[in-house]
PDB file of C-alpha atoms and ligand atoms in Angstrom:
ATOM      1  CA  MET A  20     178.190 220.991 128.243  1.00 64.00           C
ATOM      2  CA  SER A  21     179.347 217.952 130.186  1.00 78.00           C
ATOM      3  CA  ASN A  22     182.750 216.740 131.285  1.00 84.00           C
ATOM      4  CA  GLY A  23     183.378 213.049 130.611  1.00 82.00           C
ATOM      5  CA  ALA A  24     185.849 212.842 133.487  1.00 93.00           C
ATOM      6  CA  CYS A  25     183.404 214.277 136.012  1.00 98.00           C
ATOM      7  CA  LEU A  26     181.662 211.847 138.365  1.00 98.00           C
ATOM      8  CA  PHE A  27     178.438 213.837 138.606  1.00 98.00           C
ATOM      9  CA  CYS A  28     178.328 214.419 134.820  1.00 98.00           C
ATOM     10  CA  ARG A  29     178.510 210.638 134.500  1.00 98.00           C
ATOM     11  CA  ILE A  30     175.662 210.184 137.007  1.00 98.00           C
ATOM     12  CA  VAL A  31     173.608 212.782 135.101  1.00 98.00           C
ATOM     13  CA  ALA A  32     174.320 210.867 131.866  1.00 97.00           C
ATOM     14  CA  GLY A  33     173.211 207.588 133.487  1.00 97.00           C
ATOM     15  CA  GLU A  34     176.670 206.050 133.067  1.00 97.00           C
ATOM     16  CA  ILE A  35     177.049 205.562 136.822  1.00 97.00           C
ATOM     17  CA  PRO A  36     174.013 204.372 138.782  1.00 98.00           C
ATOM     18  CA  ALA A  37     172.492 206.546 141.473  1.00 98.00           C
ATOM     19  CA  LYS A  38     169.234 206.633 143.399  1.00 98.00           C
ATOM     20  CA  VAL A  39     167.599 209.508 141.546  1.00 98.00           C
ATOM     21  CA  VAL A  40     164.763 211.134 143.497  1.00 98.00           C
ATOM     22  CA  ARG A  41     163.917 214.010 141.169  1.00 98.00           C
ATOM     23  CA  GLN A  42     164.925 215.352 137.779  1.00 98.00           C
ATOM     24  CA  ASP A  43     163.903 218.070 135.387  1.00 98.00           C
ATOM     25  CA  GLU A  44     165.307 219.778 132.324  1.00 98.00           C
ATOM     26  CA  GLU A  45     168.068 221.524 134.249  1.00 98.00           C
ATOM     27  CA  THR A  46     168.703 219.513 137.406  1.00 98.00           C
ATOM     28  CA  VAL A  47     169.082 215.972 138.731  1.00 98.00           C
ATOM     29  CA  ALA A  48     168.815 214.983 142.412  1.00 99.00           C
ATOM     30  CA  PHE A  49     170.054 211.704 143.849  1.00 99.00           C
ATOM     31  CA  ARG A  50     170.798 210.202 147.253  1.00 99.00           C
ATOM     32  CA  ASP A  51     174.308 210.737 148.614  1.00 99.00           C
ATOM     33  CA  ILE A  52     176.362 207.533 148.625  1.00 98.00           C
ATOM     34  CA  ASN A  53     177.667 208.366 152.117  1.00 98.00           C
ATOM     35  CA  PRO A  54     174.670 209.913 153.890  1.00 98.00           C
ATOM     36  CA  GLN A  55     175.367 212.234 156.810  1.00 98.00           C
ATOM     37  CA  ALA A  56     171.719 212.369 157.917  1.00 98.00           C
ATOM     38  CA  PRO A  57     168.598 210.200 157.472  1.00 98.00           C
ATOM     39  CA  VAL A  58     167.836 212.270 154.366  1.00 98.00           C
ATOM     40  CA  HIS A  59     170.859 213.312 152.323  1.00 99.00           C
ATOM     41  CA  VAL A  60     170.197 214.226 148.707  1.00 99.00           C
ATOM     42  CA  LEU A  61     172.462 216.036 146.249  1.00 99.00           C
ATOM     43  CA  VAL A  62     170.913 218.393 143.701  1.00 99.00           C
ATOM     44  CA  VAL A  63     173.154 219.054 140.705  1.00 98.00           C
ATOM     45  CA  PRO A  64     172.824 220.967 137.451  1.00 98.00           C
ATOM     46  CA  ARG A  65     172.907 218.799 134.339  1.00 98.00           C
ATOM     47  CA  ARG A  66     175.482 221.217 132.954  1.00 98.00           C
ATOM     48  CA  HIS A  67     179.014 220.952 134.298  1.00 98.00           C
ATOM     49  CA  ILE A  68     179.966 223.854 136.575  1.00 98.00           C
ATOM     50  CA  ALA A  69     182.993 223.134 138.745  1.00 98.00           C
ATOM     51  CA  SER A  70     182.118 225.194 141.802  1.00 98.00           C
ATOM     52  CA  VAL A  71     180.392 228.335 143.034  1.00 98.00           C
ATOM     53  CA  ASN A  72     183.587 230.140 142.025  1.00 98.00           C
ATOM     54  CA  ALA A  73     182.820 229.285 138.391  1.00 98.00           C
ATOM     55  CA  LEU A  74     179.250 230.632 138.406  1.00 98.00           C
ATOM     56  CA  ALA A  75     178.412 233.474 136.028  1.00 98.00           C
ATOM     57  CA  ALA A  76     175.620 236.022 136.197  1.00 98.00           C
ATOM     58  CA  ALA A  77     173.904 234.061 133.418  1.00 98.00           C
ATOM     59  CA  ASP A  78     173.645 231.078 135.792  1.00 98.00           C
ATOM     60  CA  ALA A  79     171.316 232.909 138.202  1.00 98.00           C
ATOM     61  CA  ALA A  80     168.202 231.077 137.026  1.00 98.00           C
ATOM     62  CA  LEU A  81     169.986 227.740 137.215  1.00 98.00           C
ATOM     63  CA  VAL A  82     171.040 228.418 140.809  1.00 98.00           C
ATOM     64  CA  GLY A  83     167.421 229.278 141.557  1.00 98.00           C
ATOM     65  CA  ALA A  84     166.351 225.996 139.974  1.00 98.00           C
ATOM     66  CA  LEU A  85     168.694 224.078 142.298  1.00 98.00           C
ATOM     67  CA  PHE A  86     167.093 225.711 145.358  1.00 98.00           C
ATOM     68  CA  LEU A  87     163.544 225.222 144.095  1.00 98.00           C
ATOM     69  CA  ALA A  88     164.307 221.550 143.454  1.00 98.00           C
ATOM     70  CA  ALA A  89     165.730 221.299 146.985  1.00 98.00           C
ATOM     71  CA  ARG A  90     162.561 222.838 148.401  1.00 98.00           C
ATOM     72  CA  GLU A  91     160.428 220.261 146.582  1.00 98.00           C
ATOM     73  CA  ILE A  92     162.625 217.396 147.737  1.00 98.00           C
ATOM     74  CA  ALA A  93     162.522 218.593 151.344  1.00 98.00           C
ATOM     75  CA  ALA A  94     158.729 218.690 151.189  1.00 98.00           C
ATOM     76  CA  ALA A  95     158.513 215.268 149.523  1.00 98.00           C
ATOM     77  CA  GLU A  96     160.832 213.779 152.161  1.00 98.00           C
ATOM     78  CA  GLY A  97     158.711 215.239 154.970  1.00 98.00           C
ATOM     79  CA  LEU A  98     161.333 217.738 156.143  1.00 98.00           C
ATOM     80  CA  ALA A  99     159.564 221.028 155.511  1.00 98.00           C
ATOM     81  CA  ASP A 100     158.202 221.576 159.016  1.00 98.00           C
ATOM     82  CA  ALA A 101     160.987 220.098 161.155  1.00 98.00           C
ATOM     83  CA  GLY A 102     163.664 221.787 159.059  1.00 98.00           C
ATOM     84  CA  TYR A 103     166.635 220.875 156.961  1.00 98.00           C
ATOM     85  CA  ARG A 104     169.956 222.271 155.812  1.00 98.00           C
ATOM     86  CA  LEU A 105     171.103 223.234 152.321  1.00 98.00           C
ATOM     87  CA  VAL A 106     174.877 223.270 151.859  1.00 98.00           C
ATOM     88  CA  MET A 107     177.122 223.918 148.889  1.00 98.00           C
ATOM     89  CA  ASN A 108     180.714 223.202 149.866  1.00 98.00           C
ATOM     90  CA  THR A 109     183.181 225.263 147.853  1.00 98.00           C
ATOM     91  CA  GLY A 110     186.903 224.566 147.708  1.00 98.00           C
ATOM     92  CA  PRO A 111     189.305 222.656 149.922  1.00 97.00           C
ATOM     93  CA  ASP A 112     188.622 224.388 153.247  1.00 97.00           C
ATOM     94  CA  ALA A 113     184.942 223.510 152.903  1.00 98.00           C
ATOM     95  CA  GLY A 114     185.743 219.933 151.922  1.00 97.00           C
ATOM     96  CA  GLN A 115     184.437 220.051 148.350  1.00 98.00           C
ATOM     97  CA  SER A 116     185.388 216.644 146.972  1.00 98.00           C
ATOM     98  CA  VAL A 117     183.523 216.597 143.633  1.00 98.00           C
ATOM     99  CA  ASP A 118     184.162 219.466 141.233  1.00 98.00           C
ATOM    100  CA  HIS A 119     180.612 219.755 139.906  1.00 98.00           C
ATOM    101  CA  ILE A 120     178.403 222.019 141.985  1.00 98.00           C
ATOM    102  CA  HIS A 121     175.954 220.166 144.188  1.00 98.00           C
ATOM    103  CA  LEU A 122     173.491 221.357 146.768  1.00 98.00           C
ATOM    104  CA  HIS A 123     173.323 219.020 149.774  1.00 98.00           C
ATOM    105  CA  VAL A 124     169.822 218.579 151.229  1.00 99.00           C
ATOM    106  CA  LEU A 125     170.274 217.263 154.768  1.00 98.00           C
ATOM    107  CA  GLY A 126     167.549 216.481 157.258  1.00 98.00           C
ATOM    108  CA  GLY A 127     165.751 213.987 159.417  1.00 98.00           C
ATOM    109  CA  ARG A 128     167.782 214.711 162.551  1.00 98.00           C
ATOM    110  CA  HIS A 129     168.904 217.716 164.543  1.00 97.00           C
ATOM    111  CA  LEU A 130     171.859 219.309 162.768  1.00 98.00           C
ATOM    112  CA  GLY A 131     174.426 221.004 164.968  1.00 97.00           C
ATOM    113  CA  TRP A 132     175.785 224.487 164.428  1.00 97.00           C
ATOM    114  CA  PRO A 133     178.463 225.606 163.801  1.00 96.00           C
ATOM    115  CA  PRO A 134     179.458 222.847 161.378  1.00 93.00           C
ATOM    116  CA  GLY A 135     182.819 221.167 161.972  1.00 87.00           C
TER     117      GLY A 135
HETATM  118  P1  DGP B 202     181.297 217.463 148.800  1.00 54.66           P
HETATM  119  O1  DGP B 202     182.187 216.908 149.862  1.00 54.66           O
HETATM  120  O2  DGP B 202     180.497 218.668 149.256  1.00 54.66           O
HETATM  121  O3  DGP B 202     182.026 217.688 147.502  1.00 54.66           O
HETATM  122  O4  DGP B 202     180.196 216.325 148.539  1.00 54.66           O
HETATM  123  C1  DGP B 202     180.366 215.281 147.632  1.00 54.66           C
HETATM  124  C2  DGP B 202     179.379 214.237 148.008  1.00 54.66           C
HETATM  125  O5  DGP B 202     179.245 213.335 146.937  1.00 54.66           O
HETATM  126  C3  DGP B 202     179.749 213.404 149.229  1.00 54.66           C
HETATM  127  O6  DGP B 202     178.820 213.665 150.287  1.00 54.66           O
HETATM  128  C4  DGP B 202     179.671 211.965 148.756  1.00 54.66           C
HETATM  129  C5  DGP B 202     178.940 212.075 147.449  1.00 54.66           C
HETATM  130  N1  DGP B 202     179.381 211.110 146.455  1.00 54.66           N
HETATM  131  C6  DGP B 202     180.664 210.884 146.055  1.00 54.66           C
HETATM  132  N2  DGP B 202     180.689 209.930 145.097  1.00 54.66           N
HETATM  133  C7  DGP B 202     179.383 209.567 144.900  1.00 54.66           C
HETATM  134  C8  DGP B 202     178.776 208.627 144.012  1.00 54.66           C
HETATM  135  O7  DGP B 202     179.414 207.933 143.215  1.00 54.66           O
HETATM  136  N3  DGP B 202     177.425 208.510 144.098  1.00 54.66           N
HETATM  137  C9  DGP B 202     176.672 209.265 144.966  1.00 54.66           C
HETATM  138  N4  DGP B 202     175.358 209.054 144.958  1.00 54.66           N
HETATM  139  N5  DGP B 202     177.227 210.171 145.795  1.00 54.66           N
HETATM  140  C10 DGP B 202     178.564 210.316 145.754  1.00 54.66           C
END
């Protein structure tokens, strides 16, 4: 199921261009338009899910697929040894700005903690 008004559904559908780095049956990964680190990739499910709050038990394998895709991307981008951060912002306090779940893969520099 996709949502025609959703930006990331439109990227998944190829209606809006993006620098896709990886895709499979369930997920698409593309470079963030406003990178916060030398490597900043977003991994999204093809299916529209608004946020972590909307996940169901039946989505467990899909969530696993997002993380496995992120692991592959981190390795392909040369981040595996130095480290990287996986983030899924959820809701206004976390700054979620696109209501289609996306796993940020951030790396290529030291990342401070705690986040702002
Ligand atoms: P979040 O704030 O966690 O919802 O992250 C949304 C991210 O999406 C943000 O880092 C910028 C990125 N983004 C927004 N619009 C576009 C777009 O049109 N193309 C791409 N590639 N990334 C986008």
